[in-house]
XYZ file of C-alpha atoms in Angstrom:
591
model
C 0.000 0.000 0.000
C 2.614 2.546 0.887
C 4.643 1.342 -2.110
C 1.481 2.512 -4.506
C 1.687 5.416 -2.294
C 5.153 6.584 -2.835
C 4.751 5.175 -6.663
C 1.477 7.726 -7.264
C 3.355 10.263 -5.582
C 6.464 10.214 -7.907
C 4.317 10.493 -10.738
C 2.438 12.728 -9.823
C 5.368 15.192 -9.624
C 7.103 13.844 -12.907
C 3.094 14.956 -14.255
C 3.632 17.915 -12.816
C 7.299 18.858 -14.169
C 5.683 18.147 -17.876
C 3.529 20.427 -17.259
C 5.742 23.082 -16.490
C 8.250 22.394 -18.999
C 4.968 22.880 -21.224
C 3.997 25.431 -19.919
C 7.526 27.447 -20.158
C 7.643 25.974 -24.098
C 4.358 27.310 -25.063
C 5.240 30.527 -23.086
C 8.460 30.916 -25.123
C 7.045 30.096 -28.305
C 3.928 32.821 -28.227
C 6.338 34.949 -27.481
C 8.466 34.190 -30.570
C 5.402 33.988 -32.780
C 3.976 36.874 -31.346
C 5.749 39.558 -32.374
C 3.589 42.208 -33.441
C 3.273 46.119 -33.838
C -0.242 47.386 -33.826
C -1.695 50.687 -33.439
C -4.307 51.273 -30.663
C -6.638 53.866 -32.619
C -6.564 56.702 -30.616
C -3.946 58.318 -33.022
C -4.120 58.937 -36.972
C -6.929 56.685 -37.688
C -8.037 53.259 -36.994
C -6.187 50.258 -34.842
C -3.917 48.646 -37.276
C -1.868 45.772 -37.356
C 1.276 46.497 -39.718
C 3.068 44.050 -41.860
C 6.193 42.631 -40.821
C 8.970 41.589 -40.233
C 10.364 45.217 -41.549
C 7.563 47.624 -39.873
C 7.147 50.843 -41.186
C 5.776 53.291 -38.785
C 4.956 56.502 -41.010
C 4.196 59.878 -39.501
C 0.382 59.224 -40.631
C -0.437 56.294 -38.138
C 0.182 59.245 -35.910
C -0.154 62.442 -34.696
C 2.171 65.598 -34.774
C 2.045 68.774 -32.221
C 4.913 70.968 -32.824
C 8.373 69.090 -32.717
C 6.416 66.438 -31.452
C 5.343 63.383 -33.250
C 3.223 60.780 -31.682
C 2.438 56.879 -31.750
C 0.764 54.627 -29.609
C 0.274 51.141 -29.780
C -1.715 47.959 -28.282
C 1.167 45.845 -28.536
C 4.921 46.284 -29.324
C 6.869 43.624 -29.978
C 10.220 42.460 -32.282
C 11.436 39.130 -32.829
C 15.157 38.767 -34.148
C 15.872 39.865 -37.449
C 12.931 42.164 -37.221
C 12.774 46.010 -37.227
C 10.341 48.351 -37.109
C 11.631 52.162 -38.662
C 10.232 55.693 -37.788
C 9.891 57.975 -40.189
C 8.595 61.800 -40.371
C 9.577 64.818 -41.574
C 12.835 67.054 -40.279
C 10.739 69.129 -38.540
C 10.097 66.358 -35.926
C 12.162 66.936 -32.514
C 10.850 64.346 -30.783
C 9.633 60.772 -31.458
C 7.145 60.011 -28.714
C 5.513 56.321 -28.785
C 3.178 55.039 -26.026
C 1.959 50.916 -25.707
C -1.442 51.147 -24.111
C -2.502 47.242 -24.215
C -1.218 46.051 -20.753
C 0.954 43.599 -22.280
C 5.422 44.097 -21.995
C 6.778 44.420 -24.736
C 9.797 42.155 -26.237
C 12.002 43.949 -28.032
C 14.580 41.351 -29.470
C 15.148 43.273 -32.797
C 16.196 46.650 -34.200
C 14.419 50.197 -33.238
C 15.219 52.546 -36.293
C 14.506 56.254 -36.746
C 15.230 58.336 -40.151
C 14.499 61.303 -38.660
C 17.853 63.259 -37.892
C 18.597 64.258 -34.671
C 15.234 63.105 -33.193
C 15.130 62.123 -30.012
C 12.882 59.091 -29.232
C 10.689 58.055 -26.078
C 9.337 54.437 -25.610
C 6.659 54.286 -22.997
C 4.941 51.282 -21.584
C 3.857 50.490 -18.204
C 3.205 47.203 -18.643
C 7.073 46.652 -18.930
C 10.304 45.949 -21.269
C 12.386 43.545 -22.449
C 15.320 44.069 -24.329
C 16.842 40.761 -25.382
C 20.199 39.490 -27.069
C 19.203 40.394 -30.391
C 18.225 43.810 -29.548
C 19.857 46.974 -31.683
C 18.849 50.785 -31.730
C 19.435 52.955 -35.048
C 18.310 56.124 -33.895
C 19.759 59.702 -34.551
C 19.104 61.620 -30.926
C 18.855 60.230 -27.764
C 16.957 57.045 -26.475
C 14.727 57.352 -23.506
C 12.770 53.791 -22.342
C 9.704 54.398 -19.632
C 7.511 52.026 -18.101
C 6.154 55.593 -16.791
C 2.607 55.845 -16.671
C 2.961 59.068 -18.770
C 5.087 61.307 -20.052
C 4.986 64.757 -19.120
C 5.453 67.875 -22.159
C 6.383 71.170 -20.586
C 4.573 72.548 -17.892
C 0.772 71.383 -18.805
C 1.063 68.932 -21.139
C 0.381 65.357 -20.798
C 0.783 61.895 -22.676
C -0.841 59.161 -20.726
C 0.127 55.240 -21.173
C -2.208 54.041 -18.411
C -5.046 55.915 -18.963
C -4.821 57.387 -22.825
C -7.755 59.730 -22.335
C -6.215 61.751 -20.210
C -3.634 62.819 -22.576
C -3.325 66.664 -23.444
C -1.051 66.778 -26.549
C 1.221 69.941 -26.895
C 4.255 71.282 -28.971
C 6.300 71.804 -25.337
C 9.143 69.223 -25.504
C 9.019 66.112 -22.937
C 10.194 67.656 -19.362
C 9.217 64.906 -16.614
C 8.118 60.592 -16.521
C 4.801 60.198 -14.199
C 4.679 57.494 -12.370
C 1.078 57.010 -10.721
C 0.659 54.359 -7.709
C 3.362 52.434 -5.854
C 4.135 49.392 -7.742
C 5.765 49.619 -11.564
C 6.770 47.248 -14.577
C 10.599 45.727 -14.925
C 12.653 46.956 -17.582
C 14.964 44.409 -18.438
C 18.156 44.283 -20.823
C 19.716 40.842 -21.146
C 22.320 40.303 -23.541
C 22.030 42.427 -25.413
C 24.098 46.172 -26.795
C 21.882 49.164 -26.668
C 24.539 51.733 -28.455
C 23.865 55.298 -29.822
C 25.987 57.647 -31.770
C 28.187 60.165 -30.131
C 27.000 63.025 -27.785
C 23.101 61.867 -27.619
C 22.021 60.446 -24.214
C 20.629 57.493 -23.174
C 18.073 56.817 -20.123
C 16.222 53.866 -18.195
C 13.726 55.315 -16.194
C 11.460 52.309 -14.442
C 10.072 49.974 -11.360
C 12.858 47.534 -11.087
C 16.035 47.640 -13.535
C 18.068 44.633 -14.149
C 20.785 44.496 -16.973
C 22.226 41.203 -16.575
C 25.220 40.925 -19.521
C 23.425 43.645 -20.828
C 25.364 46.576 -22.479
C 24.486 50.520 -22.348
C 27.160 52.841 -24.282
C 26.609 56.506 -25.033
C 30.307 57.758 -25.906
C 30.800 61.240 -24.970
C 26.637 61.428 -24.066
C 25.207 60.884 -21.211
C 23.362 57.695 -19.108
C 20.893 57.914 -16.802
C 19.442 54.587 -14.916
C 16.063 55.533 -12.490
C 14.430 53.207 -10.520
C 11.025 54.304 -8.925
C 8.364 52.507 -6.144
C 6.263 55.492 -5.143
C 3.977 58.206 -6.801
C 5.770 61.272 -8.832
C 7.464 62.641 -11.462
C 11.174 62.241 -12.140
C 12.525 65.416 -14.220
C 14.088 64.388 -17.462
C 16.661 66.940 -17.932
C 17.752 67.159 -14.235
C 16.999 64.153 -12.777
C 15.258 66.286 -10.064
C 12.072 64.048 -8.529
C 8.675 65.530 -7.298
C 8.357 65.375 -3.801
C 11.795 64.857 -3.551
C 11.610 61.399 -0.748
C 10.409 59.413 -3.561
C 10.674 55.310 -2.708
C 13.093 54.376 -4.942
C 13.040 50.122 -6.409
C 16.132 48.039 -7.231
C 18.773 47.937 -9.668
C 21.099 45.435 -10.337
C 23.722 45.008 -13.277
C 25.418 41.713 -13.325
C 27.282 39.017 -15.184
C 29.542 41.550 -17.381
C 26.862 44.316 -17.480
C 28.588 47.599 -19.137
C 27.392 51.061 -18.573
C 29.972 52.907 -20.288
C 30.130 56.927 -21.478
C 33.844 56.645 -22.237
C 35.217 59.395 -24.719
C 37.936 59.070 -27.449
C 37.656 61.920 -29.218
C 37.371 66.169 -28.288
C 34.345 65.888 -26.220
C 34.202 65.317 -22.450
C 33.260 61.745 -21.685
C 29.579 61.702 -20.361
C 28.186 61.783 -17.343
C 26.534 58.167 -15.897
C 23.137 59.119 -12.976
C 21.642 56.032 -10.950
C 19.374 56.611 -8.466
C 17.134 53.504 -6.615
C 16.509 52.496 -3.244
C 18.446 49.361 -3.616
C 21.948 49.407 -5.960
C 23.311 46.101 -6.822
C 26.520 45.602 -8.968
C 28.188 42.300 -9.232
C 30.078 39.582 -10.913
C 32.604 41.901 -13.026
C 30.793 44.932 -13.835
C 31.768 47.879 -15.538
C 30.799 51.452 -14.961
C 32.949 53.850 -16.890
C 33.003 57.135 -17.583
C 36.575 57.483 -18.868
C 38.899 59.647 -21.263
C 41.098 58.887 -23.233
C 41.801 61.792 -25.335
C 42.772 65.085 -24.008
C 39.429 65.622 -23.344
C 37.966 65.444 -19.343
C 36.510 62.319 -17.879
C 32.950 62.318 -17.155
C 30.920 62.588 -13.463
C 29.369 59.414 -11.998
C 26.644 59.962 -9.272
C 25.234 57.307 -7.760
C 22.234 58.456 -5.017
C 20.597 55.170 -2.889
C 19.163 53.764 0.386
C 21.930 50.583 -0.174
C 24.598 50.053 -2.379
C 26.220 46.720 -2.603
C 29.192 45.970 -5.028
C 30.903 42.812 -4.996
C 33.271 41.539 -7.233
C 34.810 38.476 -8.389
C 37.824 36.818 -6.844
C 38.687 35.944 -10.222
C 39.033 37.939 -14.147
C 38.845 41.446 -13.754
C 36.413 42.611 -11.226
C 33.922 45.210 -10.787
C 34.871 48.662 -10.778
C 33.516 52.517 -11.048
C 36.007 54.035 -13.118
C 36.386 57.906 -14.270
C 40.151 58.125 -15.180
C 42.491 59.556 -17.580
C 44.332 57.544 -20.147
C 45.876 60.231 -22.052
C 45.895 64.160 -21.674
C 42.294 65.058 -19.530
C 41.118 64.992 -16.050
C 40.497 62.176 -14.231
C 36.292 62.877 -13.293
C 34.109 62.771 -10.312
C 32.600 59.967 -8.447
C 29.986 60.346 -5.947
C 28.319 58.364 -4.018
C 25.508 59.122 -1.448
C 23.138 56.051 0.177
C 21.064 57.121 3.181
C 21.843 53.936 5.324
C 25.173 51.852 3.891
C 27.589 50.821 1.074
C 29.157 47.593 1.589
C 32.553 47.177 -1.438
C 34.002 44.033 -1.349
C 35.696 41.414 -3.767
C 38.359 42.927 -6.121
C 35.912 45.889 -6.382
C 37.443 49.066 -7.569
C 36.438 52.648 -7.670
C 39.015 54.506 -9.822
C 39.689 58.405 -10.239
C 43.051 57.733 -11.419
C 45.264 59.597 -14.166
C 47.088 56.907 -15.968
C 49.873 57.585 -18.690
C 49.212 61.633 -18.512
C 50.662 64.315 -16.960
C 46.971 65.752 -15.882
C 45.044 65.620 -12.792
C 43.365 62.695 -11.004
C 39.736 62.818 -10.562
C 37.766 63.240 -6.995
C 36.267 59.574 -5.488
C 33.241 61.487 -2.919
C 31.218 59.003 -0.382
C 28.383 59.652 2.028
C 26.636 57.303 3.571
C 25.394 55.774 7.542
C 27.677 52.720 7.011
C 30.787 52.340 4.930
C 32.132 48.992 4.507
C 35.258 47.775 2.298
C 36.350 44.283 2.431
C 38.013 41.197 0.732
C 40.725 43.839 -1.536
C 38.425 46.356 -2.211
C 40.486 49.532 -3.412
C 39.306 53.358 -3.735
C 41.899 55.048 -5.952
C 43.174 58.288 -6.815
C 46.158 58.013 -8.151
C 48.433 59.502 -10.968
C 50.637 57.205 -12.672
C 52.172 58.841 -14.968
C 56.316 59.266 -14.711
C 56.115 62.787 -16.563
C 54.883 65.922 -15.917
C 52.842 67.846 -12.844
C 49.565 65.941 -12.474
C 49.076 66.094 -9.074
C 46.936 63.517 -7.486
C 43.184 63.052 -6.521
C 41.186 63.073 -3.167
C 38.904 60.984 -1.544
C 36.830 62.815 0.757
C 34.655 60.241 2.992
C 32.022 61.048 5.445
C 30.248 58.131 7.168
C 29.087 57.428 10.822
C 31.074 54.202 10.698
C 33.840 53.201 8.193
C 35.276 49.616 8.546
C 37.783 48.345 6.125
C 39.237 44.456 6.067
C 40.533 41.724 4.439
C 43.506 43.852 2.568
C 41.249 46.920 1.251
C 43.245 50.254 0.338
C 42.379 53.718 0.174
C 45.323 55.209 -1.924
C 46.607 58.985 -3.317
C 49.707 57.963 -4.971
C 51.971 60.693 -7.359
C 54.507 59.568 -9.697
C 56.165 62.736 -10.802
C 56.245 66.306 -10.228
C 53.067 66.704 -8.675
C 50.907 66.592 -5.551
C 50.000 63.205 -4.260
C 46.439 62.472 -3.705
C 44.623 63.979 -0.726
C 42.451 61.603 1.564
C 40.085 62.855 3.824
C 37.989 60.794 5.981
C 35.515 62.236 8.688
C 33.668 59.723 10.943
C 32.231 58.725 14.112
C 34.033 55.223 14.310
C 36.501 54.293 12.165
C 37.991 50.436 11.990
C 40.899 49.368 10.003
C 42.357 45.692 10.352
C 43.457 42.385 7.940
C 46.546 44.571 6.406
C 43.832 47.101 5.308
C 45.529 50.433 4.712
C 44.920 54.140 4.663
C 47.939 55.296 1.990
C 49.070 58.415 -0.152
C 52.602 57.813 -1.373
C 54.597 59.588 -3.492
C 57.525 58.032 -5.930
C 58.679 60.755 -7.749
C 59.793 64.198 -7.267
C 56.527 65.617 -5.791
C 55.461 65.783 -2.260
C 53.193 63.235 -1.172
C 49.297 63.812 -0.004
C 48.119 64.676 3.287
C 45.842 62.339 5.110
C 43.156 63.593 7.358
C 41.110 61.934 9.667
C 38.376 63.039 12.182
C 36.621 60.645 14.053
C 35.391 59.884 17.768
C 37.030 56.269 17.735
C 39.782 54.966 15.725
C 40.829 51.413 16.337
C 43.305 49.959 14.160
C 44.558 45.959 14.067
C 45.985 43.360 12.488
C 48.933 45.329 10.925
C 46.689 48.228 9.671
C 48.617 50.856 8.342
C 47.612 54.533 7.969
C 50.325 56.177 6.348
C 52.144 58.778 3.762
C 55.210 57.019 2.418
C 57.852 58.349 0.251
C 59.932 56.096 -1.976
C 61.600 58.802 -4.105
C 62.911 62.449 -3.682
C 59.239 63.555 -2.521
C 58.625 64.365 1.033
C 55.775 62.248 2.567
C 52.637 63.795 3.285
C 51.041 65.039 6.698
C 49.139 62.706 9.083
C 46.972 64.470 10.910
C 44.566 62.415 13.167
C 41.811 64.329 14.798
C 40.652 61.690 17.370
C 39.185 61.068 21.089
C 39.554 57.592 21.641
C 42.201 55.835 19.135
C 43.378 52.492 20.133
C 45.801 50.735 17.923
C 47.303 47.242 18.494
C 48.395 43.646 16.853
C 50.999 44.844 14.738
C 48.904 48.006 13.612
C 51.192 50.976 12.009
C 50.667 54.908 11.662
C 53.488 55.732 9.896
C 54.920 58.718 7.689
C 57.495 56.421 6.044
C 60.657 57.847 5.191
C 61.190 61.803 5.043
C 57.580 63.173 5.725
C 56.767 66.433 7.218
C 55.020 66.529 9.873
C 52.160 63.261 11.313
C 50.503 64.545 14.000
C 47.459 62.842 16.506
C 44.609 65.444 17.976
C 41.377 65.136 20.537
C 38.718 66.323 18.892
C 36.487 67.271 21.602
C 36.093 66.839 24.937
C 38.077 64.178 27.204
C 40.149 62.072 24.781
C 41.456 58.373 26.391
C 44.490 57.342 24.310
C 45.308 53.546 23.715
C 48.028 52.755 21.807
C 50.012 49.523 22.112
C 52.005 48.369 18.848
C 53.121 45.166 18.116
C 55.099 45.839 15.128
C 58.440 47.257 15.716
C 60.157 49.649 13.464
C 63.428 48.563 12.004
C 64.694 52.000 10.141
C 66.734 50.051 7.889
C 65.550 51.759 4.932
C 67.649 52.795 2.042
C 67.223 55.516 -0.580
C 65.333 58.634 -0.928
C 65.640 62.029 0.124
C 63.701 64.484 2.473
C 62.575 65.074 6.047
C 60.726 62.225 7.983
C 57.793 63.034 10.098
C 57.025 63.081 13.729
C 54.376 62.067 15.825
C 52.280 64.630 18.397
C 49.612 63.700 20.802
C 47.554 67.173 22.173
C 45.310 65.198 24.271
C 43.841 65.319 28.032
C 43.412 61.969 30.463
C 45.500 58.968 30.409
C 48.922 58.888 29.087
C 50.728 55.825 26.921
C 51.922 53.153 29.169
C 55.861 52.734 28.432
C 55.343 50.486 25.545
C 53.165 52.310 23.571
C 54.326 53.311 20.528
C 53.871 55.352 17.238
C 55.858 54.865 14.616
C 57.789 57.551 11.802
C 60.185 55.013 10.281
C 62.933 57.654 8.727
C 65.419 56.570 5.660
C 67.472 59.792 7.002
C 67.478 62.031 10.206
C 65.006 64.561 10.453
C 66.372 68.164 11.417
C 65.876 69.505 15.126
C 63.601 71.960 13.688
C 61.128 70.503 12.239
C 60.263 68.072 15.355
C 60.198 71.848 17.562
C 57.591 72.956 14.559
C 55.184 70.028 14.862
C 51.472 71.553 15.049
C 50.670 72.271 18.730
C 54.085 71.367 20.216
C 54.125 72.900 24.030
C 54.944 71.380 27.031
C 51.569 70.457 27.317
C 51.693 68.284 24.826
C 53.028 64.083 24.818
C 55.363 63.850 21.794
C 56.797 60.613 20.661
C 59.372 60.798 18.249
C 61.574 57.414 16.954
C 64.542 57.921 15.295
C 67.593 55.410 14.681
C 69.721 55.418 17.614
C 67.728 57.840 19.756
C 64.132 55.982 20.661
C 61.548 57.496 22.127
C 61.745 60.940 23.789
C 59.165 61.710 26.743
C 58.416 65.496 25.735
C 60.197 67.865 23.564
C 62.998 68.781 26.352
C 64.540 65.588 25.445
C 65.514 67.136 22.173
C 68.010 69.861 23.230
């Protein structure tokens, strides 16, 4: 009996995986056979269903305000080797196409406009799908909506949900509407959405996912919105009305591209994503690089969450806005209202590589910064020629933490400044090797390092520190904390001929902790400069006798510049080490 049981039971589920597999089949099939492009009827004439598999939208199955040239549609839909071309007259601006039958559309073919420099809008709230096959041949910009209408000027309205309450005008498209809280996917999945030079390109939706998907808009501009509430998201400045709208998920993975990258006069383009939740993983690429003499382009990225994880293997993920040749590096900046967690071989790049120009700016504002598992923020120039001076990171977070071998680094390879890091925090934690660097191997001085926090605990041979390797002089240290406590082999260091490193209170009572495993050796070789000393102004408890930090000198600093380190009075505790000499107690010990 329980035999039959167990028998009935196993075929019952085998019944049921048929089904689904039938199910799936039939589901991928109607969509294959279903391509279609059919006007609803509310524009230029009666609902029409157009021949294929090259459709021909003309300007008469629509209806033209102005620079404005409309379509709408029941269902939109391309299989591969399919196309369906726009055409109009020169006096169109703007292409503007609406899909009113509920249904998402699959576009696995090519979108074509004739109409030069017209700019084309694809609305339907039902959803989009972009698949492998997918191609755009459009003069202007691209703009993709599942919007619930499209906004024209300051009165004007064409509606995608509700078509009758549409108010045609000749104002140009200014804002997507998004009524209710829930909204259709777009989707782009293997597929290469490319436009011509200096036109922009924009996903504006509920939930984005480009998964091996590709967006490029050399020397244009990209712009990925993800919405879950009720408003209107400004199309030229990405402004949203009221301005706490819920933003939905986006997530690039498995090679996705989003890439503005310039190789020609014009600045690279600027790259906007704003949603609650930001996901990039698996080797990603977000790039708004030069590599002309023109400047690098400005990333913003505005979020609740942002997580970006990268593989341990290939190339990683990374945010890049560098300089191959003679421009800028650009601007990165990222803002999420409760925490960014980098980790795996992620990168965010501001760098100057093979140029004698400028590294970019790497900005980040958030609750809770995490980097982990050799993450790296960089800013650095590389070049061996010329004055480009280095970048800055400037960090403000209630807690930073960085493990498992993650860098923040300002490095300078020639004449110039080396990158400035600047990190203001309530609790900062460095450990696992992690390290907190601007170093300078070339003539120019290195970058000063800044950091202002309430707590600063740094183990497991963490290392904040301004090296020189070179004829540069090592940068400042200047540590602006109440309660640091540094142990397990854990380094502050301005290694080999820095100015001046130098350890503050903030506020208030300030408890100092500082017990170092590592000991310096100051067997260095090579360079030139002044090395760097090491000044507590603090009130309460002293360092026991073993405490130690550590300025690890290739050659003698001058009396001088230890009596000219920033707040020096008897007040003060000032450790110095120095081959030979050791630690001093105060700065009496120096005469």
């Amino acid at each position: 009996m329980m035999h039959d049981l167990n028998r009935s039971i196993m075929l019952a589920m085998k019944i049921k995986q048929i089904v689904w597999f039938i199910l799936t089949i039939n589901l991928l099939l109607s969509v294959r056979l279903s391509a279609e492009v059919i006007t609803d009827g509310t524009l230029g004439g009666v609902a029409m269903n157009l021949p294929g598999p090259d459709y021909q939208v003309e300007a008469k199955l629509g209806q033209q305000f102005g620079g404005n040239l409309f379509h709408s549609f029941s269902d939109f839909n391309l299989n591969q080797g399919e196309k369906a071309t726009f055409s109009g007259p020169n006096t169109v601006s703007n292409v503007i196409s609406r899909v009113t039958g509920g249904n998402r559309s699959h576009i696995d073919g090519m979108i074509r406009s004739t109409i030069p420099k017209a700019d084309f809008y694809f609305l339907n709230p039902a959803g989009i799908f972009f698949g492998e096959k997918a191609t755009l041949d459009i003069n202007g910009s691209f703009h993709a909506s599942t919007a619930d209408y499209l906004k024209l000027g300051e009165a004007g309205r064409f509606a995608a949900t509700h078509p009758d309450n549409s108010l045609l005008t000749v104002a140009p498209p200014s804002a997507f509407g998004f009524l209710g809280q829930s909204h259709a996917a777009i989707t782009v999945q293997d597929s290469k959405l490319q436009l011509s030079e200096n036109n922009r390109l924009s996903l504006t939706g509920g939930d984005l996912f480009i998964i091996n998907g590709q967006l490029h808009a050399p020397s244009g501009g990209i712009t990925l919105n993800s919405m879950a509430g009720m408003g209107e998201i400004n199309i030229n400045s990405n402004q949203i009305n009221p301005p706490h709208f819920q933003g939905g998920e986006i997530n690039l993975s498995q090679n996705a591209q989003i890439i503005t990258n310039t190789n020609n006069t014009a600045n690279a383009g600027d790259i906007f994503i704003r949603a609650g939740k930001f996901v990039i993983q698996d080797e990603v690429s977000i790039s708004s690089d030069t590599k002309s003499d023109a400047q690098a382009g400005k990333i913003t990225i505005v979020a609740d969450r942002m997580m970006m994880t990268g593989k341990n293997t290939g190339n990683g993920t990374f945010i890049s806005s560098k300089s191959h040749k003679g421009g800028d590096g650009g601007i990165i900046n990222i803002s999420a209202t409760e925490a960014i967690d980098i980790r795996g071989r992620s990168l965010i790049n501001a760098s100057a590589y093979k140029t004698p120009q400028n590294a970019g700016q790497v900005i980040i504002q958030t609750n809770d910064l995490q980097l982990a598992d050799d993450a790296t923020i960089d800013v650095r120039t590389r070049s061996t020629q010329g004055s480009g001076n280095g970048g800055e990171i400037l960090i403000k977070a209630k807690t930073l933490t960085m493990t498992e071998e993650t860098w923040m680094i300002g490095d300078t390879a020639n004449q110039g400044q080396g990158g400035k890091i600047d990190i203001d925090a309530d609790r900062v934690y460095l450990s696992d090797s992690s390290a907190i660097a601007s170093v300078t191997s070339g003539e120019g001085p290195g970058g000063d390092i800044s950091l202002n926090a309430g707590s600063l605990f740094l183990f497991g041979e963490a290392t904040i520190t301004t090296d020189s390797t070179a004829t540069g002089t090592a940068g400042n240290i200047a540590l602006h904390v109440n309660h640091p406590f540094v142990t397990d082999s854990a380094k502050i260091t301005s290694d080999t001929l820095g100015n001046n490193a130098y350890v503050r209170k903030r506020q208030g009572q300030a408890n100092l902790a500082i017990r170092l495993g590592a000991k310096p050796n100051g067997d260095f070789t090579g360079g030139g400069g002044h090395a760097g000393t090491v000044c507590f102004s603090q009130q309460g408890e002293e360092c026991d006798n073993n405490s130690l930090i550590a300025i690890l000198a290739k050659r003698l600093p001058e009396k001088q510049d230890i009596e000219n380190c920033p707040g020096n009075n008897q007040n003060d505790l000032l450790l110095v080490l120095k081959p030979r000499i050791g630690l001093l107690d105060s700065p009496d010990d120096l005469r």
